[in-house]
Amino acid sequence: MKKLALIGAQWGDEGKGKITDALAETSQVVVRYQGGHNAGHTIYPNGQKFVLHLIPSGIFHPQTTSVIAHGVVLEPKALVREIQDLQRAGVKVSAENLKISTEANIITPLHVLLDAARESSKKTGSKKIGTTGKGIGPCYEDFYSRKGLKLKHLFSLEKIKERLMESFAEKVTLIENLYKQKVELQFDEIAHELHYWGSQLQDYAADTWSFLQEDHGTIVYEGAQGILLDINYGTYPYVTSSSPSVAGIYSGAGVANGQMDRVIGVMKAYCTRVGNGPFPTELHDEMGQSLQKKGGEIGATTARIRRCGWLDLPMLRYAIKAGNLTELAITKLDVLSGFSELKICTHYHYRGKVYDQFYPFMEMEHIQAQLESMEPFHDNFDNEDPFSPALNAYLAKIESAAQIPIRFLSYGPNRNQLKIINSSLQGEDNEAFGPHLRRRATGSQLQSL
Ligand code: GDP
Ligand code: IMO
Ligand code: MG
């Protein structure tokens, strides 16, 4: 039994969906353990674009079981729609290959209203978190204050009413009296709707914790968001309300025998961030706009423009430690290829001192990123030639800062635009991957580094 975690090493949207889909080919189970439909994971299984919000990214491999574990917050209507859209597109989604935890907490329309009311009450742009508006924070609040409604409760109207009562009264009081917005929704209407959407999910409901305790072969735990959006490790308060890092797997899904075999951090070759919050290497110039345009950096869930910046090594060093990462997957190298300028942040200047890593005590507005110019690379990844010296130097810079091996390089959105590499920090062990991925392994480009 092998257990792999795949976690965003930046501020989300690193390409987790694509890498999960690749790993799922040779895995038996893929598990979402936190977050909700704030996530948007893009996959091109056969040239056609799919964006998954709640369904794990292994769903395009019919032999793989997809699990939505108890740490995920579920908007039942959104989930039913996502299942139906996939089924209409000919993707197999049935009780056989999708299991949803009966213990997952439910996002109600009141959570969505409260999320929006809070954001709109913050007068200045910088005070707003810039949430996805999906009700994620308010739902986790109800869970932690023990007022949560779980999937299992949706199967009985009586139970829904009993559990919803307290939360409904509280939310309406807040929204109407504090945020001065009229709540048009009726208690009975919400209860009936939840009951209906719950009935659509009943066939998939399962004790996923027990399922994950059994040996099914290889399990991939697919993170949503990223370490820098983690409620504990991220750039608080500009974070999401769950734990994408490894700790979230233990609390949100369960791990048999307690050990993860590998924790793969997914990162872009540069940085992006959607929503508000600090971003030390953000580019406010033409270069930033070019990256945004060439990278198609538009949010997969909210269609907001993603802010772009140079790769931030001090933040990466922190994310590797905070996330307990054992290896890296780098995406969007094709986007960074071909520019006439290439920079990387190597250090921070903070209150008169120089640091090579971000630390939680740092007030982000006082950080100044020290950038180093690197030779731009112009590689065309689709041929089998070795990488250019400039690209090798860029990857070597990342790896020597990270001190964990780079194992995957992605150079396009499609499934086959992915190379597994052997790193100087790790011996050749492509046997760990299945035959399809091994066929694409490129040998030893990084071994000389
Ligand atoms: P996720 O949330 O981490 O799964 O990432 P998103 O799907 O939100 O955003 C990643 C975007 O980059 C999607 O549009 C992907 O199709 C695309 N993508 C992933 N890897 C690559 C890559 O290596 N090159 C290019 N050009 N696009 C990529
Ligand atoms: P994937 O899984 C990027 C951001 C929002 C906002 C903050 C809080 O696709 O990488 P929330 O709605 O969670 O309360 O918003 O977190 N955010 C994401 N940014 N990718 C995501 O998911 C995100 N999910 C939430 O933009 O800044
Ligand atoms: Mg995304």
Coordinates of C-alpha atoms and ligand atoms in Angstrom, one line a residue:
M1 CA 0.0 0.0 0.0
K2 CA 1.6 3.3 -1.1
K3 CA 0.4 6.7 0.0
L4 CA 1.2 9.8 -1.9
A5 CA 0.2 13.4 -1.2
L6 CA 0.0 16.0 -3.9
I7 CA -0.1 19.5 -2.4
G8 CA 0.0 23.0 -3.9
A9 CA 3.3 24.6 -2.8
Q10 CA 2.2 28.2 -3.6
W11 CA -1.1 30.1 -3.5
G12 CA -3.2 27.5 -5.4
D13 CA -3.7 26.9 -9.1
E14 CA -0.2 25.3 -9.5
G15 CA -1.5 22.6 -11.8
K16 CA -2.5 20.0 -9.1
G17 CA -5.3 18.6 -11.2
K18 CA -3.1 17.8 -14.2
I19 CA -0.4 16.1 -12.0
T20 CA -3.0 14.2 -10.0
D21 CA -4.6 12.9 -13.3
A22 CA -1.2 11.7 -14.4
L23 CA -0.5 9.9 -11.1
A24 CA -4.0 8.4 -11.1
E25 CA -3.2 6.3 -14.1
T26 CA -1.3 3.9 -11.9
S27 CA -3.2 4.5 -8.6
Q28 CA -6.2 2.8 -7.2
V29 CA -7.7 5.6 -5.1
V30 CA -7.6 9.5 -5.3
V31 CA -8.9 11.4 -2.3
R32 CA -9.9 15.0 -1.7
Y33 CA -9.4 15.8 2.0
Q34 CA -10.1 19.5 2.5
G35 CA -11.6 22.6 0.9
G36 CA -14.7 22.6 -1.2
H37 CA -15.9 24.0 -4.6
N38 CA -13.6 27.0 -4.1
A39 CA -11.1 24.7 -5.9
G40 CA -10.9 24.5 -9.7
H41 CA -8.7 21.8 -11.0
T42 CA -8.2 21.8 -14.8
I43 CA -7.6 18.6 -16.8
Y44 CA -7.4 17.8 -20.5
P45 CA -7.8 14.0 -20.5
N46 CA -8.2 13.7 -24.3
G47 CA -7.8 17.2 -25.5
Q48 CA -11.2 18.3 -24.0
K49 CA -11.1 20.7 -21.1
F50 CA -12.7 19.8 -17.8
V51 CA -12.6 21.8 -14.6
L52 CA -13.3 19.8 -11.4
H53 CA -14.3 21.6 -8.2
L54 CA -15.2 18.8 -5.8
I55 CA -14.7 15.5 -7.7
P56 CA -11.1 14.2 -7.3
S57 CA -8.9 14.5 -10.4
G58 CA -8.6 10.7 -10.8
I59 CA -12.1 10.4 -12.2
F60 CA -11.0 10.2 -15.8
H61 CA -9.4 6.8 -15.1
P62 CA -12.4 4.5 -14.6
Q63 CA -10.4 1.9 -12.6
T64 CA -9.6 4.5 -10.0
T65 CA -11.9 5.0 -7.0
S66 CA -12.6 8.7 -6.2
V67 CA -13.1 9.6 -2.6
I68 CA -14.5 12.8 -1.1
A69 CA -13.5 12.5 2.5
H70 CA -15.0 14.0 5.7
G71 CA -12.7 17.1 5.7
V72 CA -14.2 18.5 2.5
V73 CA -17.1 21.0 2.7
L74 CA -19.9 20.0 0.3
E75 CA -22.3 22.2 -1.5
P76 CA -24.7 19.4 -2.5
K77 CA -26.3 21.1 -5.5
A78 CA -22.9 22.1 -6.9
L79 CA -21.7 18.5 -6.4
V80 CA -24.8 16.9 -8.1
R81 CA -24.4 19.3 -11.1
E82 CA -20.7 18.4 -11.4
I83 CA -21.5 14.7 -11.3
Q84 CA -24.2 15.2 -14.0
D85 CA -22.0 17.3 -16.2
L86 CA -19.3 14.6 -16.2
Q87 CA -21.8 11.8 -16.8
R88 CA -23.2 13.8 -19.8
A89 CA -19.7 14.1 -21.2
G90 CA -19.4 10.3 -21.0
V91 CA -17.2 10.1 -17.9
K92 CA -18.0 7.1 -15.6
V93 CA -19.3 8.4 -12.3
S94 CA -21.2 5.9 -10.3
A95 CA -21.5 4.5 -6.8
E96 CA -18.8 2.1 -7.8
N97 CA -16.1 4.7 -8.5
L98 CA -17.2 7.6 -6.3
K99 CA -17.5 7.5 -2.6
I100 CA -18.6 10.6 -0.5
S101 CA -18.1 10.7 3.2
T102 CA -21.4 10.7 5.2
E103 CA -19.4 12.9 7.7
A104 CA -18.6 15.7 5.2
N105 CA -20.0 19.1 6.3
I106 CA -22.6 20.8 4.1
I107 CA -22.5 24.3 2.8
T108 CA -25.9 25.8 3.0
P109 CA -27.2 29.0 1.1
L110 CA -26.8 30.9 4.4
H111 CA -23.1 30.2 4.4
V112 CA -22.9 31.7 0.9
L113 CA -24.9 34.7 1.9
L114 CA -22.7 35.3 5.0
D115 CA -19.5 35.0 2.9
A116 CA -20.7 37.6 0.5
A117 CA -22.1 39.9 3.2
R118 CA -18.8 39.9 5.1
E119 CA -16.8 40.7 2.0
S120 CA -19.1 43.5 0.8
S121 CA -19.1 45.0 4.3
K122 CA -15.3 45.6 4.1
K123 CA -15.0 49.1 2.6
T124 CA -11.5 49.1 1.2
G125 CA -10.3 46.6 -1.3
S126 CA -7.2 45.6 0.7
K127 CA -9.3 44.6 3.7
K128 CA -11.3 42.1 1.7
I129 CA -9.9 38.6 1.6
G130 CA -11.2 38.2 -1.9
T131 CA -12.8 34.9 -1.2
T132 CA -14.3 32.8 -4.0
G133 CA -17.8 33.6 -2.5
K134 CA -18.7 29.9 -2.1
G135 CA -19.4 29.9 1.6
I136 CA -16.3 28.0 2.6
G137 CA -15.3 30.0 5.7
P138 CA -18.8 30.2 7.2
C139 CA -19.3 26.4 6.7
Y140 CA -16.0 25.5 8.5
E141 CA -17.0 28.0 11.3
D142 CA -20.2 26.1 11.9
F143 CA -18.3 22.8 11.9
Y144 CA -15.8 24.0 14.5
S145 CA -18.5 25.6 16.6
R146 CA -20.4 22.2 16.5
K147 CA -23.4 23.5 14.6
G148 CA -22.5 21.7 11.3
L149 CA -24.9 19.8 9.1
K150 CA -23.3 16.6 7.7
L151 CA -24.2 14.7 4.5
K152 CA -25.8 11.9 6.6
H153 CA -28.3 14.4 8.0
L154 CA -29.6 15.3 4.6
F155 CA -31.3 12.0 4.2
S156 CA -33.9 12.9 6.8
L157 CA -36.0 16.1 6.6
E158 CA -36.5 16.0 10.3
K159 CA -32.8 15.8 11.0
I160 CA -32.1 18.6 8.7
K161 CA -34.5 20.9 10.5
E162 CA -33.2 19.9 13.9
R163 CA -29.5 20.6 12.9
L164 CA -30.2 23.7 10.8
M165 CA -32.3 25.5 13.3
E166 CA -29.5 27.0 15.4
S167 CA -27.3 27.9 12.5
F168 CA -30.2 29.5 10.6
A169 CA -31.3 31.8 13.4
E170 CA -27.7 32.9 14.0
K171 CA -26.9 33.6 10.4
V172 CA -30.1 35.5 9.7
T173 CA -29.5 37.7 12.8
L174 CA -25.9 38.5 11.7
I175 CA -26.8 39.2 8.1
E176 CA -29.8 41.3 8.8
N177 CA -28.6 43.2 11.9
L178 CA -24.9 43.5 11.5
Y179 CA -24.6 43.5 7.7
K180 CA -28.0 45.2 7.1
Q181 CA -29.0 42.9 4.3
K182 CA -32.4 41.4 4.0
V183 CA -32.5 37.5 4.0
E184 CA -35.2 36.4 1.6
L185 CA -34.6 32.7 2.1
Q186 CA -37.1 30.7 4.2
F187 CA -36.1 28.1 6.7
D188 CA -38.5 25.4 5.3
E189 CA -37.5 26.1 1.7
I190 CA -33.8 25.6 2.5
A191 CA -34.6 22.4 4.4
H192 CA -36.6 20.9 1.6
E193 CA -33.9 21.8 -1.0
L194 CA -31.2 20.3 1.1
H195 CA -33.3 17.2 1.4
Y196 CA -33.8 16.9 -2.3
W197 CA -30.1 17.4 -3.2
G198 CA -29.1 15.0 -0.4
S199 CA -31.4 12.3 -1.9
Q200 CA -29.4 12.7 -5.2
L201 CA -26.2 11.9 -3.4
Q202 CA -27.4 9.0 -1.2
D203 CA -26.1 6.3 -3.5
Y204 CA -22.6 7.7 -3.2
A205 CA -22.6 8.1 0.6
A206 CA -20.1 5.9 2.4
D207 CA -17.9 5.5 5.4
T208 CA -14.8 6.7 3.6
W209 CA -12.6 6.6 6.7
S210 CA -13.0 2.9 7.0
F211 CA -12.5 2.5 3.2
L212 CA -9.2 4.3 3.5
Q213 CA -8.0 2.1 6.3
E214 CA -8.1 -0.9 3.9
D215 CA -5.3 -1.8 1.5
H216 CA -6.4 -0.8 -2.0
G217 CA -2.9 -0.3 -3.5
T218 CA -1.7 3.2 -4.2
I219 CA -3.7 6.1 -2.8
V220 CA -3.2 9.7 -3.9
Y221 CA -4.3 12.4 -1.5
E222 CA -5.1 15.5 -3.7
G223 CA -4.8 18.8 -2.0
A224 CA -6.9 21.8 -3.0
Q225 CA -5.6 25.4 -2.7
G226 CA -1.9 25.5 -1.5
I227 CA 0.4 25.8 1.5
L228 CA 0.5 29.6 1.4
L229 CA -3.3 29.6 1.6
D230 CA -3.3 27.2 4.6
I231 CA -5.2 28.4 7.6
N232 CA -2.2 27.6 9.8
Y233 CA 0.8 28.1 7.5
G234 CA -0.5 30.6 5.0
T235 CA -0.3 34.4 4.7
Y236 CA -3.1 34.8 7.4
P237 CA -5.7 36.3 7.2
Y238 CA -5.5 36.1 3.4
V239 CA -5.9 32.4 3.4
T240 CA -8.7 29.8 3.0
S241 CA -10.3 28.1 6.0
S242 CA -8.8 24.6 5.8
S243 CA -5.4 22.9 5.9
P244 CA -4.1 21.9 2.4
S245 CA -0.9 20.8 4.1
V246 CA -0.2 17.2 5.2
A247 CA -1.9 17.8 8.6
G248 CA -5.2 18.3 6.7
I249 CA -4.9 14.7 5.3
Y250 CA -4.7 13.2 8.8
S251 CA -7.6 15.3 10.1
G252 CA -9.7 15.3 6.9
A253 CA -9.4 11.8 5.5
G254 CA -7.3 9.5 7.7
V255 CA -4.1 7.6 6.7
A256 CA -3.7 3.9 7.3
N257 CA -0.6 3.1 9.3
G258 CA 0.1 6.7 9.8
Q259 CA 2.8 7.2 7.2
M260 CA 2.9 9.1 3.9
D261 CA 5.4 7.6 1.4
R262 CA 5.9 10.8 -0.7
V263 CA 4.6 14.3 -0.4
I264 CA 4.8 16.0 -3.8
G265 CA 4.7 19.8 -3.9
V266 CA 3.3 21.2 -7.1
M267 CA 4.6 24.7 -8.1
K268 CA 4.6 26.9 -11.1
A269 CA 7.9 28.0 -12.7
Y270 CA 6.8 31.4 -11.6
C271 CA 4.2 32.6 -9.0
T272 CA 0.5 33.6 -9.2
R273 CA -2.1 34.6 -6.7
V274 CA -5.8 35.2 -7.1
G275 CA -7.6 37.2 -4.4
N276 CA -6.0 39.6 -2.0
G277 CA -3.0 39.3 0.2
P278 CA 0.7 39.8 0.2
F279 CA 2.8 38.7 -2.8
P280 CA 6.5 39.8 -2.4
T281 CA 7.6 39.1 -6.0
E282 CA 4.4 40.4 -7.7
L283 CA 5.1 42.1 -11.1
H284 CA 3.1 45.3 -11.7
D285 CA 4.7 45.9 -15.1
E286 CA 4.5 44.7 -18.7
M287 CA 6.3 41.5 -17.7
G288 CA 3.6 40.6 -15.2
Q289 CA 0.9 41.3 -17.9
S290 CA 2.8 39.1 -20.4
L291 CA 3.0 36.2 -18.0
Q292 CA -0.7 36.6 -17.2
K293 CA -1.6 36.6 -20.8
K294 CA 0.7 33.9 -22.1
G295 CA 0.0 31.6 -19.0
G296 CA -3.8 32.2 -19.4
E297 CA -3.8 33.1 -15.7
I298 CA -7.5 33.4 -15.1
G299 CA -9.1 31.7 -12.1
A300 CA -10.7 28.4 -13.0
T301 CA -13.5 28.9 -10.4
T302 CA -14.2 32.7 -10.3
A303 CA -12.7 33.8 -13.7
R304 CA -10.7 36.5 -11.8
I305 CA -7.3 37.6 -13.3
R306 CA -4.4 35.9 -11.4
R307 CA -1.7 38.3 -10.2
C308 CA 1.7 37.2 -11.6
G309 CA 5.3 37.4 -10.3
W310 CA 8.8 35.9 -10.3
L311 CA 9.5 32.6 -8.6
D312 CA 10.0 33.2 -4.8
L313 CA 12.7 30.9 -3.4
P314 CA 12.5 32.1 0.3
M315 CA 8.7 31.4 0.2
L316 CA 9.4 28.0 -1.5
R317 CA 11.9 27.0 1.2
Y318 CA 9.3 27.8 3.8
A319 CA 6.5 25.9 2.0
I320 CA 8.7 22.8 1.8
K321 CA 9.2 22.8 5.5
A322 CA 5.6 23.8 6.4
G323 CA 4.2 21.2 4.0
N324 CA 6.7 18.4 4.8
L325 CA 7.3 18.1 1.1
T326 CA 9.6 15.3 -0.2
E327 CA 9.8 16.2 -3.9
L328 CA 8.6 18.8 -6.4
A329 CA 6.6 19.0 -9.6
I330 CA 7.2 22.2 -11.6
T331 CA 4.5 23.3 -14.1
K332 CA 4.2 25.9 -16.8
L333 CA 7.8 25.8 -17.9
D334 CA 6.6 26.4 -21.5
V335 CA 5.0 29.7 -20.3
L336 CA 8.3 31.0 -18.9
S337 CA 10.2 29.8 -21.9
G338 CA 10.9 32.4 -24.7
F339 CA 10.9 35.6 -22.7
S340 CA 13.9 38.0 -23.0
E341 CA 14.0 38.5 -19.2
L342 CA 14.1 36.0 -16.4
K343 CA 14.5 36.8 -12.7
I344 CA 14.2 34.8 -9.5
C345 CA 13.9 35.9 -5.9
T346 CA 16.8 34.5 -3.8
H347 CA 16.5 36.4 -0.5
Y348 CA 14.3 38.8 1.5
H349 CA 15.5 42.0 3.0
Y350 CA 13.6 42.4 6.2
R351 CA 14.1 45.1 8.8
G352 CA 17.8 45.5 8.1
K353 CA 18.6 41.8 7.8
V354 CA 18.9 39.3 4.9
Y355 CA 16.9 36.0 5.0
D356 CA 16.9 33.1 2.6
Q357 CA 13.6 31.9 3.9
F358 CA 10.2 33.3 4.9
Y359 CA 9.3 33.0 8.6
P360 CA 5.9 33.4 10.2
F361 CA 7.1 36.3 12.4
M362 CA 7.7 38.5 9.3
E363 CA 5.2 41.3 8.6
M364 CA 4.8 40.8 4.9
E365 CA 4.5 44.5 4.0
H366 CA 8.1 45.1 5.3
I367 CA 9.6 42.3 3.1
Q368 CA 11.7 43.4 0.1
A369 CA 12.4 40.7 -2.5
Q370 CA 16.0 40.5 -3.7
L371 CA 15.9 39.4 -7.3
E372 CA 18.7 37.8 -9.4
S373 CA 18.7 37.9 -13.2
M374 CA 19.1 34.6 -14.9
E375 CA 19.8 33.7 -18.5
P376 CA 16.4 33.3 -20.2
F377 CA 15.7 29.9 -21.7
H378 CA 14.0 29.2 -25.1
D379 CA 13.3 25.5 -24.9
N380 CA 10.8 23.6 -27.0
F381 CA 9.8 20.8 -24.8
D382 CA 8.0 18.6 -27.3
N383 CA 11.2 17.2 -28.8
E384 CA 13.5 14.8 -27.1
D385 CA 16.6 17.0 -27.0
P386 CA 18.3 17.6 -23.7
F387 CA 17.4 20.9 -22.0
S388 CA 19.3 24.0 -22.8
P389 CA 22.1 25.0 -20.3
A390 CA 19.9 28.1 -19.4
L391 CA 16.9 25.9 -18.4
N392 CA 19.2 23.5 -16.6
A393 CA 20.7 26.4 -14.6
Y394 CA 17.2 27.6 -13.7
L395 CA 16.1 24.1 -12.5
A396 CA 19.4 23.7 -10.6
K397 CA 18.9 27.0 -8.8
I398 CA 15.4 25.8 -7.7
E399 CA 16.7 22.4 -6.6
S400 CA 19.7 23.7 -4.7
A401 CA 17.4 26.1 -2.8
A402 CA 14.7 23.5 -2.2
Q403 CA 17.1 20.6 -1.1
I404 CA 14.5 18.2 -2.3
P405 CA 14.4 16.6 -5.8
I406 CA 12.4 17.9 -8.7
R407 CA 10.6 14.8 -10.0
F408 CA 8.1 16.1 -12.6
L409 CA 8.3 18.9 -15.2
S410 CA 5.1 20.0 -17.0
Y411 CA 5.3 22.0 -20.2
G412 CA 1.7 22.2 -21.4
P413 CA -1.8 21.6 -20.2
N414 CA -2.2 18.2 -21.9
R415 CA -1.7 14.9 -20.3
N416 CA 1.3 13.9 -22.4
Q417 CA 3.2 17.2 -21.8
L418 CA 4.9 15.9 -18.7
K419 CA 8.4 14.5 -18.0
I420 CA 9.6 12.6 -15.1
I421 CA 13.2 13.3 -14.4
N422 CA 16.0 11.8 -12.4
S423 CA 17.4 14.3 -10.1
S424 CA 20.9 14.8 -8.7
L425 CA 19.3 14.6 -5.2
Q426 CA 17.7 11.3 -5.8
G427 CA 18.8 8.1 -7.6
E428 CA 17.0 6.7 -10.6
D429 CA 13.8 5.2 -9.3
N430 CA 11.3 5.5 -12.1
E431 CA 10.1 2.0 -11.1
A432 CA 8.0 3.9 -8.6
F433 CA 5.8 5.0 -11.5
G434 CA 3.6 3.1 -13.9
P435 CA 4.6 2.1 -17.4
H436 CA 2.8 5.0 -19.1
L437 CA 4.6 7.6 -17.1
R438 CA 7.9 5.7 -17.3
R439 CA 7.7 5.8 -21.1
R440 CA 7.7 9.5 -20.9
A441 CA 10.7 9.6 -18.5
T442 CA 13.5 11.6 -20.0
G443 CA 16.4 10.0 -18.3
S444 CA 19.1 12.1 -16.8
Q445 CA 18.8 15.7 -17.7
L446 CA 19.3 16.8 -14.2
Q447 CA 21.9 14.3 -13.2
S448 CA 24.7 16.4 -14.3
L449 CA 23.6 19.3 -12.0
Ligands
GDP1 P1 -5.0 23.6 -9.9 O1 -6.0 24.3 -9.2 O2 -3.7 23.5 -9.1 O3 -5.4 22.2 -10.4 O4 -4.6 24.4 -11.2 P2 -5.7 25.2 -12.2 O5 -6.4 24.2 -13.0 O6 -6.6 26.1 -11.4 O7 -4.7 26.1 -13.0 C1 -3.7 25.6 -13.7 C2 -3.8 26.0 -15.2 O8 -2.6 25.8 -15.9 C3 -4.9 25.2 -15.9 O9 -5.4 26.1 -16.9 C4 -4.1 24.1 -16.6 O10 -4.7 23.6 -17.7 C5 -2.8 24.8 -16.9 N1 -1.6 24.0 -16.9 C6 -1.2 23.0 -16.0 N2 0.1 22.6 -16.3 C7 0.5 23.4 -17.3 C8 1.7 23.5 -18.0 O11 2.7 22.9 -17.7 N3 1.7 24.4 -19.0 C9 0.7 25.2 -19.4 N4 0.8 26.1 -20.4 N5 -0.5 25.1 -18.7 C10 -0.6 24.3 -17.7
IMO2 P1 -7.3 25.4 -6.2 O1 -7.6 24.2 -5.5 C1 -6.4 29.7 -5.8 C2 -8.3 31.8 -2.5 C3 -9.3 32.9 -2.8 C4 -9.0 33.8 -1.6 C5 -8.8 32.8 -0.5 C6 -10.0 32.5 0.4 O2 -7.9 25.6 -7.6 O3 -5.8 25.7 -6.2 P2 -12.1 31.0 0.1 O4 -13.2 31.1 -0.9 O5 -11.4 29.7 0.1 O6 -12.6 31.4 1.5 O7 -11.1 32.2 -0.4 O8 -8.3 31.7 -1.1 N1 -8.5 30.5 -3.1 C7 -7.9 30.0 -4.1 N2 -6.9 30.5 -4.9 N3 -6.8 28.4 -6.0 C8 -7.7 27.9 -5.3 O9 -8.0 26.5 -5.3 C9 -8.4 28.6 -4.3 N4 -9.3 28.4 -3.4 C10 -9.4 29.5 -2.6 O10 -9.1 33.5 -4.0 O11 -7.9 34.6 -1.9
MG3 MG -7.3 26.0 -9.5

